[in-house]
A tleap script that builds the chain and sets N, CA, C and O, in Angstrom:
source leaprc.protein.ff14SB
mol = sequence {
  NMET ARG GLN TRP ARG ALA VAL TRP LEU ALA
  CYS ALA MET ALA CYS LEU PHE ALA GLY CYS
  ALA SER THR GLY LYS GLN MET SER ALA LEU
  GLU ARG ALA GLN TYR SER TRP SER ALA ALA
  ILE ARG TRP GLY ASP PHE GLU GLY ALA TRP
  GLY LEU VAL ASP PRO ALA TRP ARG GLU THR
  HIE PRO MET SER GLU LEU GLU PHE GLU ARG
  TYR ARG GLN VAL GLN VAL SER HIE TYR ARG
  ASP LEU ALA SER ARG PRO GLY GLU THR GLU
  ALA MET ARG GLU ILE GLU ILE GLY VAL ILE
  ASN ARG HIE THR MET ALA GLU ARG THR LEU
  ARG TYR THR GLU GLN TRP ARG TYR ASP ALA
  GLU ALA LYS SER TRP TRP ILE THR GLY GLY
  LEU PRO ASP PHE TRP ALA GLY CGLU
}
set mol.1.N position { 49.686 316.652 -33.186 }
set mol.1.CA position { 49.433 315.316 -33.668 }
set mol.1.C position { 49.617 314.284 -32.549 }
set mol.1.O position { 48.839 313.338 -32.424 }
set mol.2.N position { 50.646 314.484 -31.751 }
set mol.2.CA position { 50.920 313.573 -30.661 }
set mol.2.C position { 49.810 313.618 -29.623 }
set mol.2.O position { 49.468 312.589 -29.041 }
set mol.3.N position { 49.240 314.801 -29.382 }
set mol.3.CA position { 48.150 314.943 -28.418 }
set mol.3.C position { 46.922 314.182 -28.898 }
set mol.3.O position { 46.274 313.507 -28.099 }
set mol.4.N position { 46.586 314.272 -30.178 }
set mol.4.CA position { 45.420 313.568 -30.706 }
set mol.4.C position { 45.598 312.064 -30.593 }
set mol.4.O position { 44.652 311.334 -30.298 }
set mol.5.N position { 46.810 311.615 -30.829 }
set mol.5.CA position { 47.081 310.183 -30.728 }
set mol.5.C position { 46.899 309.727 -29.276 }
set mol.5.O position { 46.333 308.661 -29.031 }
set mol.6.N position { 47.364 310.507 -28.333 }
set mol.6.CA position { 47.213 310.171 -26.915 }
set mol.6.C position { 45.743 310.186 -26.507 }
set mol.6.O position { 45.293 309.319 -25.757 }
set mol.7.N position { 44.992 311.178 -27.006 }
set mol.7.CA position { 43.556 311.253 -26.697 }
set mol.7.C position { 42.833 310.060 -27.309 }
set mol.7.O position { 41.995 309.439 -26.655 }
set mol.8.N position { 43.151 309.738 -28.560 }
set mol.8.CA position { 42.508 308.595 -29.227 }
set mol.8.C position { 42.821 307.298 -28.491 }
set mol.8.O position { 41.933 306.469 -28.289 }
set mol.9.N position { 44.075 307.117 -28.090 }
set mol.9.CA position { 44.482 305.920 -27.362 }
set mol.9.C position { 43.754 305.820 -26.020 }
set mol.9.O position { 43.314 304.738 -25.629 }
set mol.10.N position { 43.629 306.938 -25.322 }
set mol.10.CA position { 42.914 306.952 -24.042 }
set mol.10.C position { 41.448 306.592 -24.228 }
set mol.10.O position { 40.890 305.839 -23.429 }
set mol.11.N position { 40.810 307.126 -25.281 }
set mol.11.CA position { 39.403 306.794 -25.561 }
set mol.11.C position { 39.245 305.316 -25.906 }
set mol.11.O position { 38.317 304.655 -25.440 }
set mol.12.N position { 40.160 304.807 -26.726 }
set mol.12.CA position { 40.090 303.392 -27.108 }
set mol.12.C position { 40.245 302.493 -25.889 }
set mol.12.O position { 39.521 301.506 -25.755 }
set mol.13.N position { 41.168 302.816 -25.010 }
set mol.13.CA position { 41.369 302.022 -23.803 }
set mol.13.C position { 40.151 302.089 -22.887 }
set mol.13.O position { 39.767 301.078 -22.299 }
set mol.14.N position { 39.544 303.257 -22.757 }
set mol.14.CA position { 38.348 303.405 -21.923 }
set mol.14.C position { 37.209 302.554 -22.459 }
set mol.14.O position { 36.503 301.901 -21.690 }
set mol.15.N position { 37.028 302.558 -23.770 }
set mol.15.CA position { 35.968 301.733 -24.382 }
set mol.15.C position { 36.256 300.249 -24.182 }
set mol.15.O position { 35.352 299.466 -23.890 }
set mol.16.N position { 37.503 299.876 -24.341 }
set mol.16.CA position { 37.886 298.483 -24.175 }
set mol.16.C position { 37.619 298.012 -22.756 }
set mol.16.O position { 37.027 296.951 -22.557 }
set mol.17.N position { 38.048 298.789 -21.767 }
set mol.17.CA position { 37.840 298.398 -20.375 }
set mol.17.C position { 36.372 298.435 -19.992 }
set mol.17.O position { 35.933 297.612 -19.188 }
set mol.18.N position { 35.608 299.349 -20.533 }
set mol.18.CA position { 34.176 299.402 -20.228 }
set mol.18.C position { 33.476 298.161 -20.751 }
set mol.18.O position { 32.588 297.625 -20.088 }
set mol.19.N position { 33.862 297.700 -21.924 }
set mol.19.CA position { 33.262 296.497 -22.499 }
set mol.19.C position { 33.659 295.239 -21.764 }
set mol.19.O position { 32.895 294.275 -21.728 }
set mol.20.N position { 34.843 295.232 -21.175 }
set mol.20.CA position { 35.339 294.043 -20.485 }
set mol.20.C position { 34.942 294.000 -19.021 }
set mol.20.O position { 35.133 292.973 -18.369 }
set mol.21.N position { 34.404 295.064 -18.492 }
set mol.21.CA position { 34.113 295.122 -17.055 }
set mol.21.C position { 33.137 294.038 -16.633 }
set mol.21.O position { 33.381 293.335 -15.652 }
set mol.22.N position { 32.030 293.892 -17.360 }
set mol.22.CA position { 31.051 292.880 -16.958 }
set mol.22.C position { 31.585 291.480 -17.205 }
set mol.22.O position { 31.352 290.578 -16.400 }
set mol.23.N position { 32.299 291.286 -18.306 }
set mol.23.CA position { 32.876 289.983 -18.589 }
set mol.23.C position { 33.917 289.630 -17.539 }
set mol.23.O position { 34.005 288.477 -17.116 }
set mol.24.N position { 34.704 290.608 -17.113 }
set mol.24.CA position { 35.702 290.368 -16.073 }
set mol.24.C position { 35.065 289.946 -14.772 }
set mol.24.O position { 35.576 289.056 -14.091 }
set mol.25.N position { 33.953 290.572 -14.412 }
set mol.25.CA position { 33.246 290.195 -13.184 }
set mol.25.C position { 32.691 288.781 -13.305 }
set mol.25.O position { 32.726 288.011 -12.345 }
set mol.26.N position { 32.172 288.434 -14.503 }
set mol.26.CA position { 31.637 287.094 -14.723 }
set mol.26.C position { 32.745 286.051 -14.610 }
set mol.26.O position { 32.550 285.001 -13.997 }
set mol.27.N position { 33.907 286.336 -15.198 }
set mol.27.CA position { 35.017 285.385 -15.141 }
set mol.27.C position { 35.512 285.234 -13.712 }
set mol.27.O position { 35.845 284.129 -13.285 }
set mol.28.N position { 35.562 286.319 -12.979 }
set mol.28.CA position { 35.958 286.254 -11.579 }
set mol.28.C position { 34.953 285.420 -10.783 }
set mol.28.O position { 35.339 284.634 -9.918 }
set mol.29.N position { 33.672 285.595 -11.078 }
set mol.29.CA position { 32.629 284.806 -10.410 }
set mol.29.C position { 32.762 283.331 -10.783 }
set mol.29.O position { 32.545 282.459 -9.942 }
set mol.30.N position { 33.117 283.045 -12.040 }
set mol.30.CA position { 33.332 281.660 -12.473 }
set mol.30.C position { 34.489 281.046 -11.701 }
set mol.30.O position { 34.381 279.924 -11.207 }
set mol.31.N position { 35.591 281.772 -11.594 }
set mol.31.CA position { 36.745 281.259 -10.860 }
set mol.31.C position { 36.398 280.983 -9.401 }
set mol.31.O position { 36.823 279.971 -8.844 }
set mol.32.N position { 35.630 281.878 -8.779 }
set mol.32.CA position { 35.220 281.664 -7.384 }
set mol.32.C position { 34.318 280.443 -7.256 }
set mol.32.O position { 34.476 279.647 -6.330 }
set mol.33.N position { 33.368 280.289 -8.184 }
set mol.33.CA position { 32.454 279.144 -8.144 }
set mol.33.C position { 33.226 277.842 -8.357 }
set mol.33.O position { 32.982 276.860 -7.657 }
set mol.34.N position { 34.151 277.826 -9.312 }
set mol.34.CA position { 34.934 276.615 -9.565 }
set mol.34.C position { 35.839 276.287 -8.382 }
set mol.34.O position { 36.030 275.116 -8.055 }
set mol.35.N position { 36.392 277.302 -7.743 }
set mol.35.CA position { 37.214 277.062 -6.563 }
set mol.35.C position { 36.362 276.477 -5.438 }
set mol.35.O position { 36.773 275.517 -4.786 }
set mol.36.N position { 35.189 277.044 -5.208 }
set mol.36.CA position { 34.296 276.532 -4.159 }
set mol.36.C position { 33.891 275.096 -4.448 }
set mol.36.O position { 33.857 274.259 -3.546 }
set mol.37.N position { 33.585 274.814 -5.710 }
set mol.37.CA position { 33.191 273.465 -6.122 }
set mol.37.C position { 34.331 272.476 -5.878 }
set mol.37.O position { 34.133 271.437 -5.247 }
set mol.38.N position { 35.524 272.803 -6.379 }
set mol.38.CA position { 36.641 271.871 -6.243 }
set mol.38.C position { 37.021 271.678 -4.770 }
set mol.38.O position { 37.384 270.573 -4.368 }
set mol.39.N position { 36.944 272.736 -3.968 }
set mol.39.CA position { 37.234 272.599 -2.537 }
set mol.39.C position { 36.210 271.688 -1.865 }
set mol.39.O position { 36.578 270.839 -1.054 }
set mol.40.N position { 34.950 271.854 -2.189 }
set mol.40.CA position { 33.907 271.009 -1.593 }
set mol.40.C position { 34.121 269.541 -1.975 }
set mol.40.O position { 34.004 268.658 -1.125 }
set mol.41.N position { 34.432 269.279 -3.239 }
set mol.41.CA position { 34.659 267.902 -3.681 }
set mol.41.C position { 35.909 267.336 -3.014 }
set mol.41.O position { 35.885 266.214 -2.510 }
set mol.42.N position { 36.993 268.094 -3.005 }
set mol.42.CA position { 38.250 267.618 -2.404 }
set mol.42.C position { 38.081 267.254 -0.936 }
set mol.42.O position { 38.644 266.262 -0.473 }
set mol.43.N position { 37.309 268.048 -0.204 }
set mol.43.CA position { 37.155 267.832 1.232 }
set mol.43.C position { 35.949 266.965 1.581 }
set mol.43.O position { 35.620 266.805 2.756 }
set mol.44.N position { 35.293 266.412 0.578 }
set mol.44.CA position { 34.185 265.501 0.839 }
set mol.44.C position { 32.905 266.179 1.293 }
set mol.44.O position { 32.041 265.532 1.885 }
set mol.45.N position { 32.771 267.461 1.029 }
set mol.45.CA position { 31.554 268.195 1.385 }
set mol.45.C position { 30.577 268.140 0.204 }
set mol.45.O position { 30.364 269.135 -0.490 }
set mol.46.N position { 29.996 266.972 -0.005 }
set mol.46.CA position { 29.137 266.781 -1.168 }
set mol.46.C position { 27.805 267.503 -1.021 }
set mol.46.O position { 27.193 267.878 -2.021 }
set mol.47.N position { 27.352 267.702 0.201 }
set mol.47.CA position { 26.144 268.505 0.405 }
set mol.47.C position { 26.414 269.960 0.018 }
set mol.47.O position { 25.560 270.611 -0.585 }
set mol.48.N position { 27.597 270.470 0.364 }
set mol.48.CA position { 27.985 271.824 -0.031 }
set mol.48.C position { 28.136 271.945 -1.535 }
set mol.48.O position { 27.716 272.939 -2.127 }
set mol.49.N position { 28.734 270.940 -2.155 }
set mol.49.CA position { 28.877 270.935 -3.614 }
set mol.49.C position { 27.501 270.887 -4.273 }
set mol.49.O position { 27.292 271.503 -5.318 }
set mol.50.N position { 26.571 270.165 -3.672 }
set mol.50.CA position { 25.217 270.053 -4.213 }
set mol.50.C position { 24.564 271.439 -4.309 }
set mol.50.O position { 23.755 271.685 -5.203 }
set mol.51.N position { 24.911 272.324 -3.401 }
set mol.51.CA position { 24.370 273.684 -3.432 }
set mol.51.C position { 24.860 274.502 -4.619 }
set mol.51.O position { 24.270 275.536 -4.934 }
set mol.52.N position { 25.921 274.064 -5.282 }
set mol.52.CA position { 26.450 274.756 -6.461 }
set mol.52.C position { 25.940 274.164 -7.775 }
set mol.52.O position { 26.280 274.639 -8.858 }
set mol.53.N position { 25.119 273.118 -7.660 }
set mol.53.CA position { 24.528 272.493 -8.841 }
set mol.53.C position { 23.336 273.330 -9.296 }
set mol.53.O position { 22.589 273.868 -8.478 }
set mol.54.N position { 23.173 273.430 -10.604 }
set mol.54.CA position { 22.085 274.193 -11.207 }
set mol.54.C position { 20.749 273.824 -10.554 }
set mol.54.O position { 20.401 272.645 -10.498 }
set mol.55.N position { 19.995 274.814 -10.060 }
set mol.55.CA position { 18.710 274.526 -9.405 }
set mol.55.C position { 17.748 273.714 -10.282 }
set mol.55.O position { 16.988 272.896 -9.764 }
set mol.56.N position { 17.772 273.928 -11.580 }
set mol.56.CA position { 16.905 273.147 -12.480 }
set mol.56.C position { 17.317 271.675 -12.453 }
set mol.56.O position { 16.456 270.796 -12.475 }
set mol.57.N position { 18.607 271.400 -12.407 }
set mol.57.CA position { 19.100 270.021 -12.332 }
set mol.57.C position { 18.704 269.396 -10.997 }
set mol.57.O position { 18.244 268.255 -10.951 }
set mol.58.N position { 18.885 270.155 -9.903 }
set mol.58.CA position { 18.531 269.618 -8.573 }
set mol.58.C position { 17.057 269.271 -8.501 }
set mol.58.O position { 16.674 268.283 -7.875 }
set mol.59.N position { 16.227 270.088 -9.147 }
set mol.59.CA position { 14.784 269.835 -9.108 }
set mol.59.C position { 14.415 268.571 -9.877 }
set mol.59.O position { 13.560 267.806 -9.431 }
set mol.60.N position { 15.048 268.342 -11.025 }
set mol.60.CA position { 14.709 267.169 -11.836 }
set mol.60.C position { 15.470 265.914 -11.429 }
set mol.60.O position { 15.065 264.807 -11.785 }
set mol.61.N position { 16.581 266.070 -10.678 }
set mol.61.CA position { 17.383 264.934 -10.222 }
set mol.61.C position { 17.649 265.056 -8.723 }
set mol.61.O position { 18.801 265.238 -8.329 }
set mol.62.N position { 16.634 264.964 -7.884 }
set mol.62.CA position { 16.866 265.128 -6.435 }
set mol.62.C position { 17.759 264.011 -5.889 }
set mol.62.O position { 17.729 262.875 -6.362 }
set mol.63.N position { 18.559 264.374 -4.871 }
set mol.63.CA position { 19.446 263.405 -4.227 }
set mol.63.C position { 18.808 262.926 -2.923 }
set mol.63.O position { 18.332 263.728 -2.120 }
set mol.64.N position { 18.807 261.625 -2.731 }
set mol.64.CA position { 18.278 261.069 -1.484 }
set mol.64.C position { 19.403 260.984 -0.450 }
set mol.64.O position { 20.579 261.117 -0.789 }
set mol.65.N position { 19.038 260.768 0.786 }
set mol.65.CA position { 20.027 260.609 1.853 }
set mol.65.C position { 20.896 259.387 1.578 }
set mol.65.O position { 22.084 259.394 1.903 }
set mol.66.N position { 20.329 258.342 0.987 }
set mol.66.CA position { 21.088 257.147 0.651 }
set mol.66.C position { 22.175 257.461 -0.381 }
set mol.66.O position { 23.288 256.944 -0.294 }
set mol.67.N position { 21.844 258.311 -1.358 }
set mol.67.CA position { 22.832 258.696 -2.362 }
set mol.67.C position { 23.958 259.520 -1.746 }
set mol.67.O position { 25.125 259.335 -2.093 }
set mol.68.N position { 23.615 260.431 -0.834 }
set mol.68.CA position { 24.653 261.185 -0.143 }
set mol.68.C position { 25.508 260.255 0.716 }
set mol.68.O position { 26.715 260.463 0.836 }
set mol.69.N position { 24.896 259.239 1.310 }
set mol.69.CA position { 25.646 258.274 2.120 }
set mol.69.C position { 26.660 257.524 1.263 }
set mol.69.O position { 27.752 257.204 1.731 }
set mol.70.N position { 26.312 257.248 0.034 }
set mol.70.CA position { 27.247 256.582 -0.883 }
set mol.70.C position { 28.487 257.448 -1.112 }
set mol.70.O position { 29.600 256.926 -1.183 }
set mol.71.N position { 28.304 258.765 -1.228 }
set mol.71.CA position { 29.444 259.669 -1.391 }
set mol.71.C position { 30.322 259.706 -0.138 }
set mol.71.O position { 31.520 259.974 -0.228 }
set mol.72.N position { 29.733 259.437 1.026 }
set mol.72.CA position { 30.527 259.425 2.258 }
set mol.72.C position { 31.449 258.207 2.332 }
set mol.72.O position { 32.327 258.152 3.192 }
set mol.73.N position { 31.261 257.238 1.447 }
set mol.73.CA position { 32.086 256.036 1.435 }
set mol.73.C position { 33.367 256.199 0.637 }
set mol.73.O position { 34.180 255.278 0.565 }
set mol.74.N position { 33.549 257.368 0.037 }
set mol.74.CA position { 34.767 257.611 -0.734 }
set mol.74.C position { 35.481 258.847 -0.203 }
set mol.74.O position { 34.886 259.716 0.434 }
set mol.75.N position { 36.765 258.891 -0.487 }
set mol.75.CA position { 37.570 260.059 -0.157 }
set mol.75.C position { 38.303 260.474 -1.419 }
set mol.75.O position { 38.850 259.631 -2.129 }
set mol.76.N position { 38.318 261.756 -1.698 }
set mol.76.CA position { 39.004 262.274 -2.877 }
set mol.76.C position { 40.460 262.528 -2.490 }
set mol.76.O position { 40.742 263.267 -1.548 }
set mol.77.N position { 41.380 261.906 -3.229 }
set mol.77.CA position { 42.807 262.061 -2.936 }
set mol.77.C position { 43.439 263.190 -3.733 }
set mol.77.O position { 44.389 263.818 -3.267 }
set mol.78.N position { 42.931 263.454 -4.916 }
set mol.78.CA position { 43.413 264.603 -5.683 }
set mol.78.C position { 42.335 265.060 -6.664 }
set mol.78.O position { 41.444 264.304 -7.053 }
set mol.79.N position { 42.455 266.319 -7.042 }
set mol.79.CA position { 41.489 266.963 -7.932 }
set mol.79.C position { 42.296 267.922 -8.800 }
set mol.79.O position { 42.695 268.993 -8.343 }
set mol.80.N position { 42.534 267.539 -10.047 }
set mol.80.CA position { 43.415 268.326 -10.920 }
set mol.80.C position { 42.664 268.861 -12.131 }
set mol.80.O position { 41.911 268.147 -12.793 }
set mol.81.N position { 42.890 270.114 -12.389 }
set mol.81.CA position { 42.339 270.777 -13.572 }
set mol.81.C position { 43.254 270.447 -14.743 }
set mol.81.O position { 44.417 270.851 -14.756 }
set mol.82.N position { 42.735 269.711 -15.732 }
set mol.82.CA position { 43.546 269.331 -16.887 }
set mol.82.C position { 43.420 270.331 -18.032 }
set mol.82.O position { 44.403 270.633 -18.709 }
set mol.83.N position { 42.230 270.835 -18.244 }
set mol.83.CA position { 41.986 271.795 -19.325 }
set mol.83.C position { 40.710 272.554 -19.013 }
set mol.83.O position { 39.817 272.039 -18.340 }
set mol.84.N position { 40.631 273.773 -19.505 }
set mol.84.CA position { 39.408 274.543 -19.286 }
set mol.84.C position { 39.120 275.398 -20.508 }
set mol.84.O position { 40.025 275.843 -21.214 }
set mol.85.N position { 37.834 275.611 -20.733 }
set mol.85.CA position { 37.362 276.461 -21.826 }
set mol.85.C position { 36.307 277.408 -21.273 }
set mol.85.O position { 35.113 277.112 -21.331 }
set mol.86.N position { 36.740 278.547 -20.736 }
set mol.86.CA position { 35.758 279.506 -20.216 }
set mol.86.C position { 35.086 280.272 -21.339 }
set mol.86.O position { 35.679 280.482 -22.398 }
set mol.87.N position { 33.866 280.682 -21.113 }
set mol.87.CA position { 33.120 281.510 -22.046 }
set mol.87.C position { 32.304 282.522 -21.264 }
set mol.87.O position { 32.358 282.568 -20.035 }
set mol.88.N position { 31.554 283.323 -21.984 }
set mol.88.CA position { 30.762 284.354 -21.306 }
set mol.88.C position { 29.575 283.777 -20.561 }
set mol.88.O position { 29.258 284.230 -19.461 }
set mol.89.N position { 28.906 282.775 -21.143 }
set mol.89.CA position { 27.721 282.203 -20.496 }
set mol.89.C position { 27.846 280.708 -20.236 }
set mol.89.O position { 27.031 280.142 -19.507 }
set mol.90.N position { 28.841 280.063 -20.813 }
set mol.90.CA position { 29.068 278.641 -20.600 }
set mol.90.C position { 30.563 278.399 -20.477 }
set mol.90.O position { 31.373 279.109 -21.071 }
set mol.91.N position { 30.912 277.391 -19.701 }
set mol.91.CA position { 32.321 277.040 -19.522 }
set mol.91.C position { 32.410 275.536 -19.308 }
set mol.91.O position { 31.471 274.899 -18.830 }
set mol.92.N position { 33.561 274.985 -19.673 }
set mol.92.CA position { 33.822 273.567 -19.458 }
set mol.92.C position { 35.196 273.432 -18.826 }
set mol.92.O position { 36.095 274.236 -19.071 }
set mol.93.N position { 35.336 272.402 -18.010 }
set mol.93.CA position { 36.615 272.125 -17.378 }
set mol.93.C position { 36.789 270.618 -17.289 }
set mol.93.O position { 35.919 269.918 -16.770 }
set mol.94.N position { 37.905 270.119 -17.791 }
set mol.94.CA position { 38.237 268.697 -17.727 }
set mol.94.C position { 39.041 268.467 -16.449 }
set mol.94.O position { 40.039 269.145 -16.201 }
set mol.95.N position { 38.597 267.506 -15.645 }
set mol.95.CA position { 39.169 267.265 -14.320 }
set mol.95.C position { 39.631 265.820 -14.201 }
set mol.95.O position { 39.012 264.908 -14.750 }
set mol.96.N position { 40.727 265.626 -13.476 }
set mol.96.CA position { 41.165 264.294 -13.080 }
set mol.96.C position { 40.967 264.202 -11.576 }
set mol.96.O position { 41.442 265.053 -10.824 }
set mol.97.N position { 40.261 263.163 -11.143 }
set mol.97.CA position { 39.951 262.994 -9.722 }
set mol.97.C position { 40.484 261.639 -9.256 }
set mol.97.O position { 40.268 260.611 -9.898 }
set mol.98.N position { 41.179 261.667 -8.130 }
set mol.98.CA position { 41.592 260.429 -7.478 }
set mol.98.C position { 40.573 260.098 -6.396 }
set mol.98.O position { 40.245 260.943 -5.563 }
set mol.99.N position { 40.075 258.868 -6.412 }
set mol.99.CA position { 39.018 258.461 -5.473 }
set mol.99.C position { 39.476 257.215 -4.715 }
set mol.99.O position { 39.923 256.235 -5.311 }
set mol.100.N position { 39.353 257.275 -3.394 }
set mol.100.CA position { 39.699 256.133 -2.542 }
set mol.100.C position { 38.423 255.600 -1.911 }
set mol.100.O position { 37.660 256.353 -1.306 }
set mol.101.N position { 38.191 254.293 -2.054 }
set mol.101.CA position { 37.082 253.628 -1.385 }
set mol.101.C position { 37.480 253.454 0.067 }
set mol.101.O position { 38.478 252.791 0.347 }
set mol.102.N position { 36.736 254.026 0.997 }
set mol.102.CA position { 37.095 253.990 2.425 }
set mol.102.C position { 37.070 252.572 3.003 }
set mol.102.O position { 37.741 252.302 4.000 }
set mol.103.N position { 36.309 251.670 2.393 }
set mol.103.CA position { 36.191 250.312 2.929 }
set mol.103.C position { 37.309 249.400 2.437 }
set mol.103.O position { 37.840 248.598 3.205 }
set mol.104.N position { 37.668 249.519 1.165 }
set mol.104.CA position { 38.699 248.644 0.602 }
set mol.104.C position { 40.064 249.321 0.532 }
set mol.104.O position { 41.075 248.652 0.321 }
set mol.105.N position { 40.101 250.648 0.707 }
set mol.105.CA position { 41.303 251.466 0.580 }
set mol.105.C position { 41.911 251.390 -0.822 }
set mol.105.O position { 43.085 251.705 -1.017 }
set mol.106.N position { 41.108 250.974 -1.782 }
set mol.106.CA position { 41.567 250.932 -3.177 }
set mol.106.C position { 41.374 252.315 -3.795 }
set mol.106.O position { 40.327 252.946 -3.648 }
set mol.107.N position { 42.417 252.763 -4.491 }
set mol.107.CA position { 42.347 254.067 -5.145 }
set mol.107.C position { 42.267 253.877 -6.653 }
set mol.107.O position { 42.878 252.970 -7.218 }
set mol.108.N position { 41.511 254.741 -7.279 }
set mol.108.CA position { 41.463 254.771 -8.734 }
set mol.108.C position { 41.338 256.211 -9.185 }
set mol.108.O position { 40.970 257.093 -8.409 }
set mol.109.N position { 41.646 256.434 -10.436 }
set mol.109.CA position { 41.605 257.768 -11.008 }
set mol.109.C position { 40.561 257.790 -12.111 }
set mol.109.O position { 40.445 256.849 -12.896 }
set mol.110.N position { 39.815 258.864 -12.158 }
set mol.110.CA position { 38.829 259.011 -13.226 }
set mol.110.C position { 38.869 260.425 -13.765 }
set mol.110.O position { 39.354 261.347 -13.109 }
set mol.111.N position { 38.355 260.578 -14.964 }
set mol.111.CA position { 38.243 261.903 -15.582 }
set mol.111.C position { 36.792 262.321 -15.546 }
set mol.111.O position { 35.878 261.505 -15.665 }
set mol.112.N position { 36.609 263.602 -15.380 }
set mol.112.CA position { 35.270 264.160 -15.220 }
set mol.112.C position { 35.235 265.492 -15.956 }
set mol.112.O position { 36.173 266.282 -15.852 }
set mol.113.N position { 34.176 265.743 -16.691 }
set mol.113.CA position { 34.025 267.018 -17.389 }
set mol.113.C position { 32.966 267.846 -16.688 }
set mol.113.O position { 31.802 267.454 -16.603 }
set mol.114.N position { 33.391 269.003 -16.185 }
set mol.114.CA position { 32.449 269.935 -15.568 }
set mol.114.C position { 31.889 270.842 -16.656 }
set mol.114.O position { 32.623 271.324 -17.519 }
set mol.115.N position { 30.596 271.063 -16.602 }
set mol.115.CA position { 29.954 272.009 -17.511 }
set mol.115.C position { 29.272 273.057 -16.642 }
set mol.115.O position { 28.490 272.731 -15.748 }
set mol.116.N position { 29.581 274.320 -16.918 }
set mol.116.CA position { 29.091 275.434 -16.127 }
set mol.116.C position { 28.208 276.324 -16.971 }
set mol.116.O position { 28.413 276.453 -18.178 }
set mol.117.N position { 27.214 276.944 -16.329 }
set mol.117.CA position { 26.286 277.857 -16.995 }
set mol.117.C position { 26.152 279.115 -16.151 }
set mol.117.O position { 26.011 279.048 -14.930 }
set mol.118.N position { 26.198 280.273 -16.828 }
set mol.118.CA position { 26.021 281.535 -16.106 }
set mol.118.C position { 24.549 281.906 -16.094 }
set mol.118.O position { 23.905 281.949 -17.142 }
set mol.119.N position { 24.021 282.172 -14.919 }
set mol.119.CA position { 22.637 282.607 -14.738 }
set mol.119.C position { 22.667 284.119 -14.506 }
set mol.119.O position { 23.012 284.583 -13.419 }
set mol.120.N position { 22.303 284.876 -15.536 }
set mol.120.CA position { 22.374 286.342 -15.453 }
set mol.120.C position { 21.416 286.888 -14.408 }
set mol.120.O position { 21.719 287.885 -13.753 }
set mol.121.N position { 20.266 286.250 -14.242 }
set mol.121.CA position { 19.285 286.713 -13.266 }
set mol.121.C position { 19.820 286.572 -11.840 }
set mol.121.O position { 19.697 287.490 -11.028 }
set mol.122.N position { 20.413 285.420 -11.545 }
set mol.122.CA position { 20.957 285.172 -10.211 }
set mol.122.C position { 22.390 285.698 -10.080 }
set mol.122.O position { 22.941 285.745 -8.981 }
set mol.123.N position { 22.984 286.092 -11.206 }
set mol.123.CA position { 24.386 286.544 -11.243 }
set mol.123.C position { 25.287 285.505 -10.604 }
set mol.123.O position { 26.122 285.811 -9.753 }
set mol.124.N position { 25.092 284.253 -11.043 }
set mol.124.CA position { 25.811 283.133 -10.455 }
set mol.124.C position { 26.121 282.099 -11.530 }
set mol.124.O position { 25.391 281.964 -12.513 }
set mol.125.N position { 27.211 281.377 -11.327 }
set mol.125.CA position { 27.562 280.247 -12.175 }
set mol.125.C position { 27.082 278.971 -11.499 }
set mol.125.O position { 27.226 278.812 -10.287 }
set mol.126.N position { 26.514 278.067 -12.283 }
set mol.126.CA position { 26.021 276.784 -11.779 }
set mol.126.C position { 26.676 275.663 -12.563 }
set mol.126.O position { 26.901 275.793 -13.766 }
set mol.127.N position { 26.982 274.572 -11.895 }
set mol.127.CA position { 27.448 273.379 -12.590 }
set mol.127.C position { 26.203 272.636 -13.061 }
set mol.127.O position { 25.259 272.463 -12.290 }
set mol.128.N position { 26.190 272.200 -14.306 }
set mol.128.CA position { 24.942 271.721 -14.896 }
set mol.128.C position { 24.755 270.212 -14.882 }
set mol.128.O position { 23.680 269.740 -15.253 }
set mol.129.N position { 25.745 269.439 -14.476 }
set mol.129.CA position { 25.598 267.994 -14.590 }
set mol.129.C position { 25.494 267.239 -13.286 }
set mol.129.O position { 25.574 266.011 -13.299 }
set mol.130.N position { 25.325 267.887 -12.194 }
set mol.130.CA position { 25.242 267.188 -10.921 }
set mol.130.C position { 26.607 266.836 -10.375 }
set mol.130.O position { 27.630 267.265 -10.908 }
set mol.131.N position { 26.618 266.056 -9.317 }
set mol.131.CA position { 27.868 265.622 -8.692 }
set mol.131.C position { 28.590 264.627 -9.596 }
set mol.131.O position { 27.952 263.950 -10.402 }
set mol.132.N position { 29.908 264.531 -9.471 }
set mol.132.CA position { 30.635 263.558 -10.285 }
set mol.132.C position { 30.180 262.140 -9.972 }
set mol.132.O position { 29.911 261.806 -8.818 }
set mol.133.N position { 30.095 261.313 -11.002 }
set mol.133.CA position { 29.712 259.911 -10.822 }
set mol.133.C position { 30.986 259.093 -10.631 }
set mol.133.O position { 31.634 258.708 -11.604 }
set mol.134.N position { 31.340 258.832 -9.384 }
set mol.134.CA position { 32.556 258.100 -9.066 }
set mol.134.C position { 32.422 256.611 -9.382 }
set mol.134.O position { 33.415 255.885 -9.350 }
set mol.135.N position { 31.236 256.159 -9.679 }
set mol.135.CA position { 30.992 254.732 -9.889 }
set mol.135.C position { 30.689 254.398 -11.339 }
set mol.135.O position { 30.273 253.277 -11.629 }
set mol.136.N position { 30.881 255.321 -12.246 }
set mol.136.CA position { 30.628 255.064 -13.668 }
set mol.136.C position { 31.546 253.940 -14.152 }
set mol.136.O position { 32.750 253.951 -13.893 }
set mol.137.N position { 30.976 252.999 -14.838 }
set mol.137.CA position { 31.755 251.912 -15.398 }
set mol.137.C position { 32.035 250.773 -14.443 }
set mol.137.O position { 32.719 249.819 -14.811 }
set mol.138.N position { 31.526 250.848 -13.233 }
set mol.138.CA position { 31.752 249.748 -12.271 }
set mol.138.C position { 30.619 248.759 -12.329 }
set mol.138.O position { 30.625 247.769 -11.599 }
savepdb mol mol.pdb
quit
């Protein structure tokens, strides 16, 4: 009886891990994409962050050199993950960002919601809303 229980438990665990393998890889890919995104934003690499934006969004909302120049006028002082809701094909993350205007040295804090989408064909996670709008409400 004990042997059957051990065999059944081993089979159940194998099935469980087999089902989670692809989801685990997707979640790991999400974590890597979110880390790359937050690092690019924190260090002011907005062109690099733009490369992580959903290609469909980039095509319908192209960024001009003038718009990128506007991002060069600010410095991010902090980037904090407040809450996250990961999923298999979509994820959301609530972020608090500290932004310093390089000309006035005035700092302000804003909240930003990241929305992510998994592209099974490209096996990649994309942020779906473009770069954060540091000037919303001004």
